[in-house]
Coordinates of C-alpha atoms in Angstrom, one line a residue:
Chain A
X257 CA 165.7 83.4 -4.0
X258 CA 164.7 85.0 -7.4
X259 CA 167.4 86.5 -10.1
X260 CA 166.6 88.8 -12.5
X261 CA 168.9 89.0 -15.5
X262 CA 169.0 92.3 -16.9
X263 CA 171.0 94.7 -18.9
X264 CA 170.9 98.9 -18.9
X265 CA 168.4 100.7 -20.7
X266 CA 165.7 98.1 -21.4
X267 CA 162.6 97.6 -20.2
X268 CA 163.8 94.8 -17.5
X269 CA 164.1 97.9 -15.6
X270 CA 160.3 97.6 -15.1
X271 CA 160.8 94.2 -13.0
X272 CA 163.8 95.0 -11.2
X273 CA 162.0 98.3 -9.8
X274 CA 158.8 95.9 -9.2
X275 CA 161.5 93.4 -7.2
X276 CA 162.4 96.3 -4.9
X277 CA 158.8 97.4 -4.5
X278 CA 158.1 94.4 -3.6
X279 CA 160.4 93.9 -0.9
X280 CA 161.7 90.5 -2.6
X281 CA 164.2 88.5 -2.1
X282 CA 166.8 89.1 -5.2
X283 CA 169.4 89.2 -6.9
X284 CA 170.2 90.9 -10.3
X285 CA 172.7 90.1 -12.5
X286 CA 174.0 92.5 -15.4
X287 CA 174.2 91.1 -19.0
X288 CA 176.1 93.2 -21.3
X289 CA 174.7 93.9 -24.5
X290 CA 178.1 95.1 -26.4
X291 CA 179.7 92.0 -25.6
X292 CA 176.5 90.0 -26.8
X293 CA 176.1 88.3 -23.4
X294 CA 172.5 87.7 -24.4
X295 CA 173.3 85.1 -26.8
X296 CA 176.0 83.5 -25.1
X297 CA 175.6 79.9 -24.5
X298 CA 175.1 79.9 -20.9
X299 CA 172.4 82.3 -21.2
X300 CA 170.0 80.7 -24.0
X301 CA 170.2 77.4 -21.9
X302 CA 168.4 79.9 -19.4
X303 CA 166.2 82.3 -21.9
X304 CA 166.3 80.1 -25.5
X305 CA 164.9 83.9 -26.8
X306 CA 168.0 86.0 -26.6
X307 CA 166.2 88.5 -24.5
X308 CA 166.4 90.4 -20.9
X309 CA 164.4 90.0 -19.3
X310 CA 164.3 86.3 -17.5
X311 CA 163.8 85.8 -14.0
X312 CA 165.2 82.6 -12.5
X313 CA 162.9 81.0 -9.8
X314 CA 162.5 77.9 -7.8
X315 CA 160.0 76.5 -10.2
X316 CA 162.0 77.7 -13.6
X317 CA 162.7 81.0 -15.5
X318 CA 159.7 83.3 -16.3
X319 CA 160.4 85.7 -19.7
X320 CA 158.0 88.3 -20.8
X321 CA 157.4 91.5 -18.4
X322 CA 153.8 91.4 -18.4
X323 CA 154.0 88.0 -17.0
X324 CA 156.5 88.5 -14.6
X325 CA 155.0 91.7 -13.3
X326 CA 151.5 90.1 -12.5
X327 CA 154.1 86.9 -10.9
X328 CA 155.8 89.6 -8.6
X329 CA 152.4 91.1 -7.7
X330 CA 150.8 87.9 -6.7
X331 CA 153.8 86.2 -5.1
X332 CA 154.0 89.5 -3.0
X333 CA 151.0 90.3 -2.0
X334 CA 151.8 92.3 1.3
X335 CA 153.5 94.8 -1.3
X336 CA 149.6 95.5 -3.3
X337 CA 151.4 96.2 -6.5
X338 CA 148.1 95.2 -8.4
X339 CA 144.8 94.7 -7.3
X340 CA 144.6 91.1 -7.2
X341 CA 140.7 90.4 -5.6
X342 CA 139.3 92.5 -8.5
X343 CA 139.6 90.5 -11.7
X344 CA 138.5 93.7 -13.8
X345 CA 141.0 96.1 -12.0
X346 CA 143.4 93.2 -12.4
X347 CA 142.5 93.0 -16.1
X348 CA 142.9 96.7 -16.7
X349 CA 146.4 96.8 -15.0
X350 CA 147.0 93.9 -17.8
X351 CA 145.4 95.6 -20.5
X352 CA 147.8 98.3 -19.9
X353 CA 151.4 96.1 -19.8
X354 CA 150.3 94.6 -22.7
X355 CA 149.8 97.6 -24.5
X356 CA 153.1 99.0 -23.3
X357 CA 154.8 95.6 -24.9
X358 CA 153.2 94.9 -28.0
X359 CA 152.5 98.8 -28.8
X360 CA 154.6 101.0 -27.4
X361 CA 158.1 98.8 -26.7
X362 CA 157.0 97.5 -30.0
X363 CA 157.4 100.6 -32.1
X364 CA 160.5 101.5 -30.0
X365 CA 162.5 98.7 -30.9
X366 CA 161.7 99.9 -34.8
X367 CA 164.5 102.5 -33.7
X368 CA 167.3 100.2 -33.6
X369 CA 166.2 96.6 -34.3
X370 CA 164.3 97.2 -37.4
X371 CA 166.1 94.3 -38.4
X372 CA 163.9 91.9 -36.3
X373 CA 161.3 93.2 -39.9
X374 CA 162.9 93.8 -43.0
X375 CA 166.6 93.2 -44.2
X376 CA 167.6 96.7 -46.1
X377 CA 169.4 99.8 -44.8
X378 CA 166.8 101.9 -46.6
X379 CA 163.7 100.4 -44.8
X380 CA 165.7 100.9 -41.5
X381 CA 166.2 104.6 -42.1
X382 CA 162.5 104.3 -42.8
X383 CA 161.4 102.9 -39.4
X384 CA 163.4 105.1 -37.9
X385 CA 162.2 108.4 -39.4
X386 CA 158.8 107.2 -38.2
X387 CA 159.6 107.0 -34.6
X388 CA 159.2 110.7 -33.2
X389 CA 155.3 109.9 -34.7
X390 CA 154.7 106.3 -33.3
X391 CA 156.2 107.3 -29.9
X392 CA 154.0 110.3 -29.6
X393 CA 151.0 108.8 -30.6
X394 CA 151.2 105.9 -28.9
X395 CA 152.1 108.5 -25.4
X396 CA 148.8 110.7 -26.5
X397 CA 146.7 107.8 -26.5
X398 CA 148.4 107.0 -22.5
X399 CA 148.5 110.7 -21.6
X400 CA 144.5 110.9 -22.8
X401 CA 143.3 107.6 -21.9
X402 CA 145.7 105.3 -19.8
X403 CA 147.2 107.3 -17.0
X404 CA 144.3 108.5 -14.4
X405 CA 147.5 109.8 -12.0
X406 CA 148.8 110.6 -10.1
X407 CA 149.8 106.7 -10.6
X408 CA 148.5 105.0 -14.3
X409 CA 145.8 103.1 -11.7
X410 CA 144.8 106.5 -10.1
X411 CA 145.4 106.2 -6.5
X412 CA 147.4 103.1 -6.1
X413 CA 150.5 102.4 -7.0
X414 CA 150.8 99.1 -9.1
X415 CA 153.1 97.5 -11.8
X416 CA 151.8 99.2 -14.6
X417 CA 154.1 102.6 -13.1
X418 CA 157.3 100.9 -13.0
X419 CA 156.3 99.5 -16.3
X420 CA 155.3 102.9 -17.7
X421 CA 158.0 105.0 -16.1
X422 CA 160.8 102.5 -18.0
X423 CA 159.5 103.4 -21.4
X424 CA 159.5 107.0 -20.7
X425 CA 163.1 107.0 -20.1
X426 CA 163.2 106.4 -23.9
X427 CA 161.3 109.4 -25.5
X428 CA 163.9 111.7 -25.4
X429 CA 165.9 109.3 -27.7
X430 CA 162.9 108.8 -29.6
X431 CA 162.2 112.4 -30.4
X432 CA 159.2 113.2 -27.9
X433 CA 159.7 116.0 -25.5
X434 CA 157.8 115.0 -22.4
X435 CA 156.9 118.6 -22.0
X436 CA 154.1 117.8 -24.4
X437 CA 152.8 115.1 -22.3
X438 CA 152.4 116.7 -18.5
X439 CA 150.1 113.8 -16.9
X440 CA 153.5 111.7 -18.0
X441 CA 155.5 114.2 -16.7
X442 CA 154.5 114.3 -13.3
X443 CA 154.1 110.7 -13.1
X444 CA 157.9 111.0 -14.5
X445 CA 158.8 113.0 -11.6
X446 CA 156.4 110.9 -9.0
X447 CA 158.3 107.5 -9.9
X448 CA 161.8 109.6 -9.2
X449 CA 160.7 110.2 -5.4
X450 CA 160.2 106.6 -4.3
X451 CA 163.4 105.3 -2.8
X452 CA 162.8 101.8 -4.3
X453 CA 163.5 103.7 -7.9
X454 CA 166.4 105.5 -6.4
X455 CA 168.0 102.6 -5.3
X456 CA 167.3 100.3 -9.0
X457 CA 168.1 103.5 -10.9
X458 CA 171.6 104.1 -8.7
X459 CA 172.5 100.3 -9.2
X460 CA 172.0 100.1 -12.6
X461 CA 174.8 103.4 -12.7
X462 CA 177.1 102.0 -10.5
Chain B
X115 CA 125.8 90.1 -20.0
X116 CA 129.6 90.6 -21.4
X117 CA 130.2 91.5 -25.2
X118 CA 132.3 91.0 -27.9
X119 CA 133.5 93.1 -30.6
X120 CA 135.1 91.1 -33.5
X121 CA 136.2 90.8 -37.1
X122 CA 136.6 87.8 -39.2
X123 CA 140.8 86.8 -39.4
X124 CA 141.5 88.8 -36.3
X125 CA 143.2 87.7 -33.0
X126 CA 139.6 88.8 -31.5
X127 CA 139.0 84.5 -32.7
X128 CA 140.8 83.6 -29.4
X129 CA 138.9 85.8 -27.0
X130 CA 135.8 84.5 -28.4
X131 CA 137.0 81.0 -28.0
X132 CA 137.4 81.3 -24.6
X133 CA 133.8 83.1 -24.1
X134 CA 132.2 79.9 -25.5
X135 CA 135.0 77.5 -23.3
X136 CA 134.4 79.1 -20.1
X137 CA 130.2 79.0 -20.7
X138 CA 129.6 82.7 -20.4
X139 CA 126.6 84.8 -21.3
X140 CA 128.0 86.8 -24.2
X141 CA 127.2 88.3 -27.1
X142 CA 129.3 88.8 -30.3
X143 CA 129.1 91.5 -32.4
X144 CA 131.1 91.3 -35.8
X145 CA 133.3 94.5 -37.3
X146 CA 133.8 94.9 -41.2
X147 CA 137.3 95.9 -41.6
X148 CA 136.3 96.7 -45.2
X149 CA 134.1 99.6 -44.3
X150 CA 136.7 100.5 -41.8
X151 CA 133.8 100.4 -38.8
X152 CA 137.0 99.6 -36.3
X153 CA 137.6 103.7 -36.9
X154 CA 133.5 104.6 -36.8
X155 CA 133.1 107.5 -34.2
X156 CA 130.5 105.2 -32.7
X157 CA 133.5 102.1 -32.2
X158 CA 135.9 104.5 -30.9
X159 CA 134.0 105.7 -28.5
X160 CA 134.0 101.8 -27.1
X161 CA 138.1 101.7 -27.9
X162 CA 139.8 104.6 -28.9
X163 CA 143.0 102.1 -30.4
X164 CA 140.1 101.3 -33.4
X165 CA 141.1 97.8 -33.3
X166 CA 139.2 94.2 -32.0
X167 CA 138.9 93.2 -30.0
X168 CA 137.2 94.8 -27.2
X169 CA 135.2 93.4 -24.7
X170 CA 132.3 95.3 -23.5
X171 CA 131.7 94.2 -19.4
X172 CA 129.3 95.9 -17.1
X173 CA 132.5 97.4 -15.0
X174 CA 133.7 99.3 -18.6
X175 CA 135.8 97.9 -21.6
X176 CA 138.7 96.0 -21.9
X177 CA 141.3 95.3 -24.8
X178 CA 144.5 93.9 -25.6
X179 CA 143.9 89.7 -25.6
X180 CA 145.8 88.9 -23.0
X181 CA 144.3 90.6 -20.6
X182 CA 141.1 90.1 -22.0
X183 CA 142.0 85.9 -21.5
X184 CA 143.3 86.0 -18.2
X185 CA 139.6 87.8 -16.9
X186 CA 137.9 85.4 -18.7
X187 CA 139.7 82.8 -16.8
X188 CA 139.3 84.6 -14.1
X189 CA 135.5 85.7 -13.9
X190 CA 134.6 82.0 -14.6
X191 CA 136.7 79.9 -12.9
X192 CA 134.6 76.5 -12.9
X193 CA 135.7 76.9 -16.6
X194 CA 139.2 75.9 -15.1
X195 CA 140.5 77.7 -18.2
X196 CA 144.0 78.6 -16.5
X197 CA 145.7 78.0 -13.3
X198 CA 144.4 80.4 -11.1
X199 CA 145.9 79.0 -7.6
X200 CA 149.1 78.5 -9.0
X201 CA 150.9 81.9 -9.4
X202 CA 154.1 80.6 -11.4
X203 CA 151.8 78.5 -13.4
X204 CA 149.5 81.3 -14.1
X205 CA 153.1 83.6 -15.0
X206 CA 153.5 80.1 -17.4
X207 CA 150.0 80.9 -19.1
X208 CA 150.8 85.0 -19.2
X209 CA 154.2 84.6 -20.5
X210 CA 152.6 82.6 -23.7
X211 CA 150.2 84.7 -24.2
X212 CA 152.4 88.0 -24.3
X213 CA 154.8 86.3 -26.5
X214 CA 152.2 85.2 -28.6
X215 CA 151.0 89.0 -29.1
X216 CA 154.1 90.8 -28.6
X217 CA 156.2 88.8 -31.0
X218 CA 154.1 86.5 -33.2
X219 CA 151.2 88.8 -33.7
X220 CA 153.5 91.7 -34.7
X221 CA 155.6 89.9 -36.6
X222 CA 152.6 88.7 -38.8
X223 CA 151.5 91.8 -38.7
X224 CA 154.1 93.4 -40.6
X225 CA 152.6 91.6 -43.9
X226 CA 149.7 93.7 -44.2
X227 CA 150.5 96.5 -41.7
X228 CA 153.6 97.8 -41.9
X229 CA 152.1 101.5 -42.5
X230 CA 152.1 101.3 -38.5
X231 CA 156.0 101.7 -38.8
X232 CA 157.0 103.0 -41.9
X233 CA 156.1 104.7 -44.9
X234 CA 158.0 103.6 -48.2
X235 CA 156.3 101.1 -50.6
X236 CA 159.8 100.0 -50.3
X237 CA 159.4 98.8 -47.0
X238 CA 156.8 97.0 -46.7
X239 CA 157.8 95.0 -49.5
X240 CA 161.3 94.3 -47.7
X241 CA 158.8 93.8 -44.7
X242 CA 156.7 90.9 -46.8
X243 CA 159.4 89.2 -48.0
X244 CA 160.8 88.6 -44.4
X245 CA 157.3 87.4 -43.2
X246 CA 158.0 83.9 -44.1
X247 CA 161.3 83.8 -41.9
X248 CA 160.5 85.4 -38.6
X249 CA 157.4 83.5 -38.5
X250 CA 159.4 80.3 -39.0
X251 CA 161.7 81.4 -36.5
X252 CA 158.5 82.2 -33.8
X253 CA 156.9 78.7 -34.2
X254 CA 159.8 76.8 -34.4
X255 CA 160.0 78.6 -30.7
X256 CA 156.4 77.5 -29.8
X257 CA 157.6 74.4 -31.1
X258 CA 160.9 73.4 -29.3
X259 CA 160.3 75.2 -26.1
X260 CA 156.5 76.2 -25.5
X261 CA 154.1 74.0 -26.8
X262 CA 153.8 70.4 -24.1
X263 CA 151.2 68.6 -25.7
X264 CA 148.8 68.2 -26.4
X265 CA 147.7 71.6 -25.1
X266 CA 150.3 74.4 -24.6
X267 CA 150.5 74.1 -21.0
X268 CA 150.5 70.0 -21.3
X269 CA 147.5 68.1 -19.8
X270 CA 144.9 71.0 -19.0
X271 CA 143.3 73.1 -22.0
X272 CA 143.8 76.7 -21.1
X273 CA 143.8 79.8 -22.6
X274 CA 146.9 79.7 -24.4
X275 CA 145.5 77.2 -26.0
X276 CA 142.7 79.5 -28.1
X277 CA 145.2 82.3 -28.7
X278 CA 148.2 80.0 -30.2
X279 CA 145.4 78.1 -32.3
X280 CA 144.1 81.9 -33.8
X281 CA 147.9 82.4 -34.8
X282 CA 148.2 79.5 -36.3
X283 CA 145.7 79.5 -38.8
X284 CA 147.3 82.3 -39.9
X285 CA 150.5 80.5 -41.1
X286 CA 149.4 79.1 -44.6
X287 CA 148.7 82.9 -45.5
X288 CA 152.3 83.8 -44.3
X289 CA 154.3 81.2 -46.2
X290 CA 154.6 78.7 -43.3
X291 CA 153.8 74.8 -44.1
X292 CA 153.1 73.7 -40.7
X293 CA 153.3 70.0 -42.0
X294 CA 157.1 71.6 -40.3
X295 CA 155.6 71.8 -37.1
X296 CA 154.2 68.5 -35.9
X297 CA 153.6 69.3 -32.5
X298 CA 151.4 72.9 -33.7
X299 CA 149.8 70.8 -36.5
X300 CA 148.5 68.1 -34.1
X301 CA 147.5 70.7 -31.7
X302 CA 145.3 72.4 -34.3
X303 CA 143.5 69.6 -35.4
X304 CA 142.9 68.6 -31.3
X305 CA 141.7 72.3 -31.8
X306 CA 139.5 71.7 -34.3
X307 CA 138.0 68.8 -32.0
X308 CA 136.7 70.8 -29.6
X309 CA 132.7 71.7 -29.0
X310 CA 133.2 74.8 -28.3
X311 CA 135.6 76.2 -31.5
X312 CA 133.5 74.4 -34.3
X313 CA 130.6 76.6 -33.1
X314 CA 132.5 80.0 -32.6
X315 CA 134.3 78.4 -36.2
X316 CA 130.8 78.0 -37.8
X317 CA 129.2 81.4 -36.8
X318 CA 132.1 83.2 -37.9
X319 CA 131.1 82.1 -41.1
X320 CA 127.9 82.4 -41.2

């Protein structure tokens, strides 16, 4: 059985919805932020980063959702969550998760964890004032170029949505009215009518 | 015929690597940052992100390196340049290689580019002066936890392999003595062994 340790509101939301998709075998277990559960002992003997995600399998833990998201995709591949007999339709679906971590979850985290960069208040207030403008560039670029919708592949579903749809739960908070963005919208509104997303998003409340 | 798009002291080194490891029919064709020809209207009609690197394949473009590292490994798989019947092994390879860009690439990147963030001279000093420490703090990582020996993944040269050895030559610049990093320091000089990176090496030069 695979466990997914995860905590509300960041992006492990992507894999946990990809878990459910999938039709997987799992179990996920809440860390709590506020009480620093991610740097507790018995979690960095599992994820030495700090970090959520980690997914805990037979063969070891997997960290990084990229990764994980192409693991879940080609360890079930009943579920075609990524087209795994086309390496360039493969490739693009990566090209896409790795923009959304090392771009767009990137400039996020500039909001609150500027201090992963710089040390002084006055270069956090800095990173954050630039946020509303990173976040919407970085959505122009995925509204213009990226998402082919109705899903970010075009008419299959893959890993990238999941992916996709987590970081749009944080453009309110980051300035960007989605009304701007209407391809991201809809796929907004898409992602809400599949009952594996109903069920993550209703566990994650509960 | 697949082709590259480049510049000199980029992360684009790694793809190119692995073009001239896996024996493909490529062509490379080198960017000067200095005359800004990432943001040509001519470039961003290949990538609209106006970075490198970009690979130019008779299906379209791809960017972003992991992606582009996993096809490679992919489209030429006598190469045997990653795992490819192995899915937690290949998660391995993918989880490297996202941390690699997603951490370690951004991190460095905040010496020269923190205009992508902020906005005060102020802060990218405070930015600088932190470059030292958080790339420490990466490679002692890759160190401890990633790096097997004598390749990343431990007896078989794979992609990871090009990508880590790109970052690393990158530490000297970023106030890193990797006479701290035995393991990384005897990887780069098994690196530097190699066929295939003394030519890719040498034509950069040229």
């Amino acid at each position: 059985m695979l466990k997914l340790y995860y905590a509300t509101g960041t992006c492990a939301l992507a894999t946990y919805m990809t878990l459910e998709e999938a039709g997987a075998d799992y179990a996920a277990e809440r860390l709590s932020f506020k009480d620093n559960q991610q740097n507790s002992p018995d979690y960095l003997a599992i994820n030495p980063k700090g970090r959520v995600p980690a997914l805990v399998t037979d063969r070891g833990v997997l960290t990084e959702t990229p990764a994980m998201l192409a693991f879940i995709a080609q360890s079930f591949p009943k579920a075609k969550l990524a087209p795994l007999e086309d390496a360039f339709a493969f490739a693009q679906v990566q090209s896409i998760n790795s923009y959304l971590c090392s771009t767009v979850h990137v400039a996020h985290a500039h909001k609150g964890r500027g201090y992963r960069w710089a040390t002084e208040e006055t270069s956090f207030a800095d990173m954050k004032r630039m946020i509303p403008k990173t976040m919407a560039a970085n959505f122009d670029l995925i509204e213009r170029d990226m998402l082919k919708g109705p899903w970010v592949m075009g008419e299959s579903y893959t890993v990238c949505d999941a992916y996709l749809y987590t970081l749009t739960l944080w453009l309110d908070g980051d300035g960007v009215d989605i009304a701007t963005l209407p391809k991201v919208k809809a796929h907004r509104a898409a992602m809400e009518s599949r009952p594996a997303v109903q069920k993550v998003l209703a566990e994650q409340k509960a």
